[in-house]
Short mmCIF file of C-alpha atoms and ligand atoms in Angstrom, two decimals:
data_model
loop_
_atom_site.label_atom_id
_atom_site.label_comp_id
_atom_site.label_asym_id
_atom_site.label_seq_id
_atom_site.Cartn_x
_atom_site.Cartn_y
_atom_site.Cartn_z
CA MET A 1 -81.41 -136.48 80.37
CA ALA A 2 -77.86 -137.44 79.57
CA PHE A 3 -77.83 -141.15 78.85
CA LYS A 4 -75.01 -143.30 80.18
CA THR A 5 -72.93 -144.77 77.36
CA ARG A 6 -73.94 -148.39 76.90
CA VAL A 7 -73.13 -150.62 73.94
CA PHE A 8 -75.43 -153.32 72.57
CA SER A 9 -75.14 -155.62 69.56
CA GLY A 10 -75.92 -159.17 68.48
CA MET A 11 -75.48 -161.87 65.85
CA GLN A 12 -77.86 -164.55 64.67
CA PRO A 13 -77.12 -168.22 65.38
CA THR A 14 -78.07 -169.14 61.83
CA GLY A 15 -74.83 -170.98 61.09
CA SER A 16 -71.21 -170.40 61.89
CA LEU A 17 -69.86 -166.85 61.88
CA HIS A 18 -67.89 -165.64 58.88
CA LEU A 19 -65.25 -163.08 58.03
CA GLY A 20 -67.92 -160.44 57.30
CA ASN A 21 -69.42 -160.76 60.78
CA TYR A 22 -65.95 -160.56 62.28
CA LEU A 23 -64.54 -157.60 60.33
CA GLY A 24 -67.84 -155.73 59.98
CA ALA A 25 -68.94 -155.86 63.60
CA MET A 26 -66.98 -157.97 66.02
CA VAL A 27 -63.67 -156.13 65.68
CA ASN A 28 -65.47 -153.05 67.03
CA TRP A 29 -67.23 -155.06 69.76
CA ILE A 30 -63.86 -156.23 71.06
CA ARG A 31 -62.37 -152.74 70.94
CA MET A 32 -65.35 -151.19 72.73
CA GLN A 33 -65.45 -153.65 75.63
CA ASP A 34 -62.36 -152.02 77.14
CA GLU A 35 -63.95 -148.59 77.12
CA HIS A 36 -67.66 -149.07 77.88
CA GLU A 37 -70.32 -151.25 79.45
CA CYS A 38 -71.05 -153.72 76.64
CA ILE A 39 -73.92 -156.15 76.14
CA TYR A 40 -73.50 -158.72 73.37
CA CYS A 41 -76.33 -161.05 72.56
CA VAL A 42 -76.82 -164.20 70.49
CA VAL A 43 -80.09 -163.22 68.86
CA ASP A 44 -81.86 -166.57 68.70
CA LEU A 45 -85.35 -165.03 68.42
CA HIS A 46 -84.21 -163.30 65.25
CA ALA A 47 -82.88 -166.60 63.92
CA ILE A 48 -86.32 -168.27 64.05
CA THR A 49 -87.84 -165.66 61.74
CA VAL A 50 -86.80 -168.20 59.10
CA TRP A 51 -87.02 -171.97 59.66
CA GLN A 52 -84.33 -173.44 61.93
CA ASP A 53 -83.89 -177.08 62.77
CA PRO A 54 -84.23 -177.17 66.60
CA ALA A 55 -81.17 -179.38 67.22
CA GLU A 56 -79.03 -177.28 64.87
CA LEU A 57 -80.30 -174.08 66.48
CA ARG A 58 -79.33 -175.28 69.97
CA ALA A 59 -75.85 -176.15 68.71
CA ALA A 60 -75.51 -172.84 66.84
CA ILE A 61 -76.42 -170.78 69.92
CA ARG A 62 -73.58 -172.44 71.83
CA GLY A 63 -71.30 -172.29 68.78
CA VAL A 64 -71.79 -168.55 68.29
CA THR A 65 -71.22 -167.95 72.01
CA ALA A 66 -67.97 -169.92 71.79
CA ALA A 67 -67.00 -167.85 68.74
CA TYR A 68 -67.66 -164.61 70.63
CA ILE A 69 -65.28 -165.66 73.39
CA ALA A 70 -62.73 -167.12 70.96
CA ALA A 71 -62.66 -163.87 68.97
CA GLY A 72 -61.78 -161.90 72.10
CA LEU A 73 -64.94 -161.02 74.01
CA ASP A 74 -64.32 -161.40 77.71
CA PRO A 75 -67.41 -162.70 79.54
CA LYS A 76 -66.19 -160.97 82.69
CA LYS A 77 -66.02 -157.56 81.01
CA SER A 78 -68.95 -157.88 78.57
CA ILE A 79 -72.40 -159.33 79.21
CA LEU A 80 -72.85 -162.35 76.89
CA PHE A 81 -76.20 -164.14 76.72
CA ASN A 82 -78.83 -165.43 74.34
CA GLN A 83 -81.82 -163.24 73.62
CA SER A 84 -84.64 -165.70 74.39
CA GLN A 85 -83.51 -166.03 78.02
CA VAL A 86 -84.34 -162.38 78.67
CA PRO A 87 -88.12 -162.09 78.12
CA GLU A 88 -87.98 -158.28 78.16
CA HIS A 89 -86.78 -158.36 74.52
CA ALA A 90 -90.01 -159.97 73.31
CA GLU A 91 -92.17 -157.91 75.68
CA LEU A 92 -90.74 -154.60 74.55
CA ALA A 93 -90.91 -155.74 70.92
CA TRP A 94 -94.68 -156.09 71.30
CA VAL A 95 -94.95 -152.53 72.61
CA PHE A 96 -92.85 -151.39 69.64
CA ASN A 97 -95.09 -153.35 67.26
CA CYS A 98 -97.75 -150.93 68.45
CA VAL A 99 -95.52 -147.85 68.11
CA ALA A 100 -93.88 -148.50 64.71
CA ARG A 101 -95.93 -147.81 61.58
CA LEU A 102 -96.58 -150.26 58.77
CA GLY A 103 -95.23 -147.72 56.29
CA TRP A 104 -91.89 -147.69 58.10
CA LEU A 105 -91.51 -151.46 57.93
CA ASN A 106 -92.59 -151.51 54.30
CA ARG A 107 -89.44 -149.56 53.45
CA MET A 108 -87.02 -152.10 54.97
CA THR A 109 -84.81 -153.43 52.20
CA GLN A 110 -83.59 -156.46 54.17
CA PHE A 111 -87.14 -157.83 54.39
CA LYS A 112 -87.55 -157.37 50.65
CA GLU A 113 -84.25 -159.17 49.98
CA LYS A 114 -84.90 -162.03 52.41
CA ALA A 115 -88.57 -162.56 51.56
CA GLY A 116 -87.73 -162.41 47.84
CA LYS A 117 -90.55 -163.03 45.39
CA ASP A 118 -92.51 -165.29 47.76
CA ARG A 119 -93.47 -162.47 50.14
CA GLU A 120 -96.88 -163.89 51.05
CA ASN A 121 -95.14 -166.91 52.46
CA ALA A 122 -92.62 -165.01 54.63
CA SER A 123 -93.17 -165.18 58.39
CA VAL A 124 -94.73 -162.25 60.24
CA GLY A 125 -91.62 -162.41 62.44
CA LEU A 126 -89.35 -161.69 59.48
CA TYR A 127 -91.43 -158.61 58.68
CA ALA A 128 -91.43 -157.38 62.30
CA TYR A 129 -87.70 -158.20 62.77
CA PRO A 130 -86.61 -154.54 62.93
CA ASN A 131 -89.04 -153.86 65.82
CA LEU A 132 -87.48 -156.71 67.80
CA MET A 133 -84.04 -155.31 66.99
CA ALA A 134 -85.13 -151.90 68.32
CA ALA A 135 -86.35 -153.66 71.49
CA ASP A 136 -83.02 -155.51 71.85
CA ILE A 137 -81.18 -152.21 71.95
CA LEU A 138 -83.68 -150.12 73.90
CA ALA A 139 -84.45 -152.73 76.57
CA TYR A 140 -81.06 -151.61 77.89
CA ARG A 141 -81.39 -147.99 76.78
CA ALA A 142 -78.18 -148.63 74.84
CA THR A 143 -76.60 -145.59 73.22
CA HIS A 144 -74.17 -147.20 70.75
CA VAL A 145 -74.63 -150.13 68.38
CA PRO A 146 -71.59 -151.48 66.52
CA VAL A 147 -72.84 -153.21 63.34
CA GLY A 148 -71.97 -153.77 59.69
CA GLU A 149 -73.16 -151.38 57.00
CA ASP A 150 -76.17 -153.61 56.13
CA GLN A 151 -77.81 -152.82 59.49
CA LYS A 152 -77.82 -149.05 58.97
CA GLN A 153 -81.46 -148.88 57.90
CA HIS A 154 -82.63 -150.98 60.87
CA LEU A 155 -80.74 -148.68 63.21
CA GLU A 156 -82.45 -145.66 61.70
CA LEU A 157 -85.77 -147.36 62.37
CA ALA A 158 -84.76 -148.00 66.00
CA ARG A 159 -84.06 -144.27 66.33
CA ASP A 160 -87.46 -143.43 64.86
CA ILE A 161 -89.18 -145.84 67.26
CA ALA A 162 -87.36 -144.34 70.27
CA GLN A 163 -88.38 -140.86 69.19
CA LYS A 164 -92.01 -141.78 68.53
CA PHE A 165 -92.28 -143.55 71.89
CA ASN A 166 -90.87 -140.44 73.62
CA ASN A 167 -93.29 -138.19 71.71
CA ASP A 168 -96.38 -140.40 72.15
CA PHE A 169 -95.90 -140.79 75.90
CA ARG A 170 -94.19 -137.49 76.73
CA LYS A 171 -96.71 -136.47 79.41
CA GLU A 172 -96.34 -139.79 81.26
CA ILE A 173 -92.57 -139.81 80.82
CA VAL A 174 -92.32 -136.37 82.44
CA ALA A 175 -94.70 -137.52 85.20
CA GLN A 176 -92.33 -140.44 85.85
CA GLY A 177 -89.57 -137.93 86.61
CA TYR A 178 -87.84 -137.52 83.21
CA ALA A 179 -87.97 -133.75 83.01
CA ASP A 180 -86.95 -133.50 79.34
CA GLY A 181 -89.52 -136.12 78.32
CA ASN A 182 -86.97 -138.53 76.83
CA PHE A 183 -87.21 -142.04 78.21
CA PHE A 184 -85.30 -143.76 75.40
CA PRO A 185 -82.03 -142.53 73.88
CA GLN A 186 -81.63 -142.41 70.12
CA PRO A 187 -78.99 -145.10 69.63
CA ASP A 188 -76.00 -144.25 67.42
CA PRO A 189 -74.76 -146.77 64.87
CA VAL A 190 -71.03 -147.49 65.07
CA ILE A 191 -70.08 -148.49 61.52
CA THR A 192 -66.33 -148.02 61.18
CA GLY A 193 -63.24 -149.73 59.79
CA PRO A 194 -62.06 -150.67 56.30
CA ALA A 195 -64.48 -153.64 55.97
CA THR A 196 -67.94 -152.52 57.06
CA ARG A 197 -69.41 -154.42 54.11
CA VAL A 198 -67.48 -157.56 53.19
CA MET A 199 -68.68 -158.98 49.90
CA SER A 200 -69.11 -162.56 48.69
CA LEU A 201 -65.94 -164.21 47.36
CA ARG A 202 -67.98 -165.42 44.38
CA ASP A 203 -69.74 -162.16 43.52
CA GLY A 204 -68.33 -158.79 44.54
CA THR A 205 -71.76 -157.15 44.31
CA LYS A 206 -73.37 -159.41 46.97
CA LYS A 207 -72.75 -159.26 50.71
CA MET A 208 -70.91 -162.17 52.33
CA SER A 209 -73.67 -163.98 54.19
CA LYS A 210 -74.24 -167.08 56.32
CA SER A 211 -77.26 -168.02 54.24
CA ASP A 212 -75.57 -167.90 50.81
CA PRO A 213 -76.04 -171.41 49.39
CA SER A 214 -72.42 -171.43 48.15
CA ASP A 215 -69.94 -172.16 50.94
CA LEU A 216 -67.21 -170.89 48.60
CA SER A 217 -68.74 -167.40 48.95
CA ARG A 218 -67.53 -166.96 52.54
CA ILE A 219 -64.77 -167.76 54.99
CA ASN A 220 -66.25 -169.36 58.10
CA ILE A 221 -64.48 -169.28 61.41
CA THR A 222 -64.83 -173.06 61.42
CA ASP A 223 -62.81 -173.43 58.17
CA ASP A 224 -59.39 -175.01 58.51
CA ALA A 225 -56.28 -173.47 56.94
CA ASP A 226 -56.48 -175.53 53.74
CA THR A 227 -60.13 -174.60 53.22
CA VAL A 228 -59.42 -170.89 53.74
CA ALA A 229 -56.53 -171.04 51.26
CA ARG A 230 -58.66 -172.93 48.71
CA LYS A 231 -61.56 -170.48 49.00
CA ILE A 232 -59.25 -167.50 48.51
CA GLN A 233 -57.56 -169.18 45.58
CA LYS A 234 -60.98 -169.80 44.00
CA ALA A 235 -62.27 -166.29 44.82
CA LYS A 236 -63.58 -164.54 41.72
CA THR A 237 -61.23 -161.90 40.28
CA ASP A 238 -60.58 -160.36 36.88
CA PRO A 239 -57.64 -160.77 34.47
CA GLU A 240 -56.06 -157.35 35.21
CA PRO A 241 -53.27 -156.87 37.77
CA LEU A 242 -54.15 -155.00 40.97
CA PRO A 243 -54.53 -151.24 40.47
CA SER A 244 -52.06 -148.81 42.06
CA GLU A 245 -54.76 -146.36 43.11
CA GLN A 246 -58.28 -146.67 44.53
CA ALA A 247 -59.79 -145.08 41.39
CA GLY A 248 -58.63 -148.23 39.56
CA PHE A 249 -61.31 -150.27 41.37
CA ALA A 250 -64.06 -148.83 39.13
CA GLY A 251 -66.02 -151.79 37.74
CA ARG A 252 -63.84 -154.24 39.72
CA PRO A 253 -65.86 -155.03 42.88
CA GLU A 254 -64.09 -158.35 43.54
CA ALA A 255 -60.65 -156.73 43.50
CA GLU A 256 -61.86 -153.96 45.79
CA ASN A 257 -63.35 -156.50 48.21
CA LEU A 258 -60.21 -158.63 48.49
CA VAL A 259 -57.99 -155.60 49.02
CA GLY A 260 -60.41 -154.26 51.68
CA ILE A 261 -60.28 -157.60 53.49
CA TYR A 262 -56.48 -157.63 53.40
CA ALA A 263 -56.36 -154.05 54.71
CA ALA A 264 -58.72 -154.89 57.59
CA LEU A 265 -56.85 -158.05 58.54
CA THR A 266 -53.45 -156.35 58.54
CA GLY A 267 -54.56 -153.09 60.18
CA GLN A 268 -53.65 -151.00 57.13
CA ASN A 269 -55.66 -148.70 54.89
CA VAL A 270 -56.41 -149.48 51.24
CA PRO A 271 -53.82 -147.05 49.73
CA GLN A 272 -51.11 -148.71 51.84
CA VAL A 273 -52.08 -152.14 50.50
CA LEU A 274 -52.13 -150.83 46.93
CA GLY A 275 -48.70 -149.27 47.55
CA GLU A 276 -47.42 -152.78 48.25
CA PHE A 277 -49.38 -154.84 45.72
CA GLY A 278 -50.39 -152.35 42.97
CA GLY A 279 -49.39 -153.69 39.53
CA GLN A 280 -48.99 -157.27 40.79
CA GLN A 281 -50.94 -160.32 39.67
CA PHE A 282 -53.77 -161.73 41.81
CA SER A 283 -51.89 -165.01 42.20
CA ILE A 284 -49.25 -163.26 44.35
CA PHE A 285 -51.75 -161.15 46.28
CA LYS A 286 -54.02 -164.12 46.98
CA LYS A 287 -51.15 -166.03 48.60
CA ALA A 288 -50.51 -163.13 50.99
CA LEU A 289 -54.24 -162.78 51.69
CA ALA A 290 -54.62 -166.50 52.40
CA GLU A 291 -51.79 -166.31 54.88
CA VAL A 292 -53.27 -163.45 56.96
CA ALA A 293 -56.84 -164.80 56.72
CA THR A 294 -55.69 -168.23 57.89
CA GLN A 295 -53.82 -166.71 60.81
CA THR A 296 -56.78 -164.71 62.14
CA MET A 297 -59.68 -167.01 61.33
CA GLY A 298 -57.67 -170.16 62.10
CA ARG A 299 -56.80 -168.92 65.57
CA ILE A 300 -60.43 -167.97 66.34
CA GLY A 301 -61.78 -171.18 64.83
CA ALA A 302 -59.41 -173.41 66.81
CA GLU A 303 -60.23 -171.64 70.07
CA ALA A 304 -63.99 -171.78 69.35
CA LYS A 305 -63.67 -175.53 68.74
CA ARG A 306 -61.82 -176.00 72.01
CA LEU A 307 -64.46 -174.01 73.94
CA SER A 308 -67.33 -175.82 72.22
CA ALA A 309 -66.06 -179.10 73.61
CA ASP A 310 -67.21 -177.89 77.01
CA PRO A 311 -70.93 -177.00 76.68
CA GLY A 312 -71.17 -176.76 80.47
CA TYR A 313 -68.79 -173.79 80.41
CA ILE A 314 -70.68 -172.11 77.55
CA ASP A 315 -73.99 -172.57 79.38
CA SER A 316 -72.51 -171.09 82.55
CA VAL A 317 -71.37 -168.01 80.61
CA LEU A 318 -74.88 -167.63 79.15
CA ALA A 319 -76.51 -168.08 82.56
CA ASP A 320 -74.29 -165.44 84.14
CA GLY A 321 -74.86 -163.05 81.22
CA THR A 322 -78.62 -163.60 81.41
CA ARG A 323 -78.67 -162.72 85.08
CA ARG A 324 -76.70 -159.52 84.47
CA ALA A 325 -78.76 -158.60 81.40
CA ARG A 326 -82.05 -159.06 83.25
CA ALA A 327 -80.82 -156.92 86.13
CA ILE A 328 -80.69 -154.03 83.62
CA ALA A 329 -83.68 -154.85 81.42
CA THR A 330 -86.32 -155.74 84.04
CA PRO A 331 -86.50 -152.32 85.74
CA ILE A 332 -86.51 -150.58 82.35
CA MET A 333 -89.40 -152.76 81.16
CA ASP A 334 -91.25 -152.08 84.43
CA GLU A 335 -90.96 -148.36 83.72
CA VAL A 336 -92.17 -148.88 80.16
CA LYS A 337 -95.27 -150.61 81.54
CA ASP A 338 -95.90 -147.71 83.94
CA ILE A 339 -95.47 -145.17 81.13
CA VAL A 340 -97.76 -147.03 78.72
CA GLY A 341 -100.42 -147.61 81.40
CA LEU A 342 -100.10 -151.36 81.86
CA LEU A 343 -100.80 -152.48 85.43
CA ARG A 344 -98.20 -154.64 87.13
CA ALA A 345 -98.33 -156.37 90.48
N1 AQP B 1 -70.82 -159.22 54.82
C1 AQP B 1 -70.79 -158.49 55.91
N2 AQP B 1 -69.92 -157.45 56.02
C2 AQP B 1 -69.88 -156.70 57.15
N3 AQP B 1 -70.67 -156.92 58.21
C3 AQP B 1 -71.54 -157.94 58.15
N4 AQP B 1 -72.44 -158.43 59.02
C4 AQP B 1 -73.09 -159.48 58.47
N5 AQP B 1 -72.61 -159.71 57.24
C5 AQP B 1 -71.65 -158.78 57.01
C6 AQP B 1 -72.67 -157.88 60.34
O1 AQP B 1 -72.57 -158.95 61.26
C7 AQP B 1 -73.50 -158.70 62.32
C8 AQP B 1 -74.34 -159.91 62.58
O2 AQP B 1 -75.13 -160.22 61.50
P1 AQP B 1 -76.32 -161.26 61.71
O3 AQP B 1 -75.76 -162.57 62.06
O4 AQP B 1 -77.28 -160.72 62.68
O5 AQP B 1 -77.11 -161.34 60.43
P2 AQP B 1 -76.91 -160.81 59.00
O6 AQP B 1 -76.54 -159.39 59.00
O7 AQP B 1 -78.12 -161.10 58.25
O8 AQP B 1 -75.67 -161.69 58.58
P3 AQP B 1 -75.63 -162.82 57.58
O9 AQP B 1 -74.33 -163.48 57.67
O10 AQP B 1 -76.00 -162.28 56.23
O11 AQP B 1 -76.73 -163.86 58.10
P4 AQP B 1 -77.93 -164.51 57.37
O12 AQP B 1 -77.38 -165.08 56.11
O13 AQP B 1 -78.43 -165.54 58.34
O14 AQP B 1 -78.92 -163.43 57.11
C9 AQP B 1 -74.30 -157.46 61.97
O15 AQP B 1 -73.75 -156.35 62.64
C10 AQP B 1 -74.08 -157.33 60.50
O16 AQP B 1 -74.15 -155.99 60.07
#
C-alpha cells in the first residue's frame, strides 16, 4: 500500500539542547511542519537508559518542550508530547525486541561508544535503545525521520525491523486486508543541510554532545550571549588562516566544523563562506561566528526561558499532543496485536 507521508522525530531530555541538535535535526523539523503531518516527541524513555536524577528529568522534559516551541515548532501544527505518556511506544518496543536479532544490535556503534569499556555494567535499556526508537517511528507508521548523521545506523535498523515484521507476519497482514503484505513502511532518514554532524568545539573529531563533560565543547540554547562568545573564542583551532577552498580542510577538522556551523547559521554553503573568509585569521572569523550564533541561539534561549516560566502552559501542550498522538498510535497497536496473535478485549 502507499503510505501517507508522516514525519516523526525526537530528542532526549538529558540536558539542555545544543547547537548540534538544532542544526542537525530541528532546522529540518521546523521546515517540514509546514508541508506534512509531523509528530515530535521528547523521548524520556530513551533518557532513562542511563541514570537520570528524577527531579532533573522532570525539569528537562519541560525544558526540551519549551525549546521545541521556542525554536519554531508550532504545537497547533505539529504534535508535541513526551514519549512515556503514550504507552504504545513501550508496547511496540517489546514486540520489536522479539523481532530484532541480537546480531543486529551487536553492530550498533552508539551502544559501543556509550557503554564504553564497562559494557557489563550498561543497562539492558541502553542496548535495546534502537528497538524502542524503531517503535517510536513505527507506532505512527511514520515515513520520514529527520535526524542528524549519527542516527543513520539506528534508522537502518528500524527499516530492517519493519521489513522483518512484514515478512514474518505476511500471511496475517494480508488476512487483515493489506493486499501487498506490508503493514509497516520502511521509514526514510532525512539527513540534510550543511551541519548534519556538528563537532565538539574542543575536539573536531568528536560529535557535539549533551553528555560531553566539558561545557566548553558545546553551545547550549540556555547560554547567554557572553557565554556563547567566550565558547567560540576558546574553540580549538589551528595556527593557519582559513583556507580558500574546501580541499584546504584536510587534517583541519576544527576549522571545517566552525565554517560548517557558520554556513548553516547564515543559510550559505561552505564555498560561499570560504569566498568571504578564506585567507583570514581565525580571530576575525570567530567574531563573525559569535555574532550569528548569539543571534540564533540567544533568541531561542530567551524564548525557551520565557515559556519555561509557565509550566502549566507546557503541560497543556504535552497533554494535547499526547491525546493526538494516542489517537494515531492506539489503533495501529491494536492491529499489531491482531497480526501477532495477541488477544485483546
Ligand atoms: N552533534 C550533532 N550534530 C548534528 N546532529 C546532532 N544530533 C545530536 N547531536 C548532534 C541530533 O539531534 C537529535 C537528538 O539527539 P538526542 O538528544 O536524541 O541524542 P543524541 O543524538 O545522543 O544527542 P546528544 O546531544 O549526543 O545527547 P547525549 O549526550 O545525551 O547522548 C538527533 O536527531 C541527533 O541525530
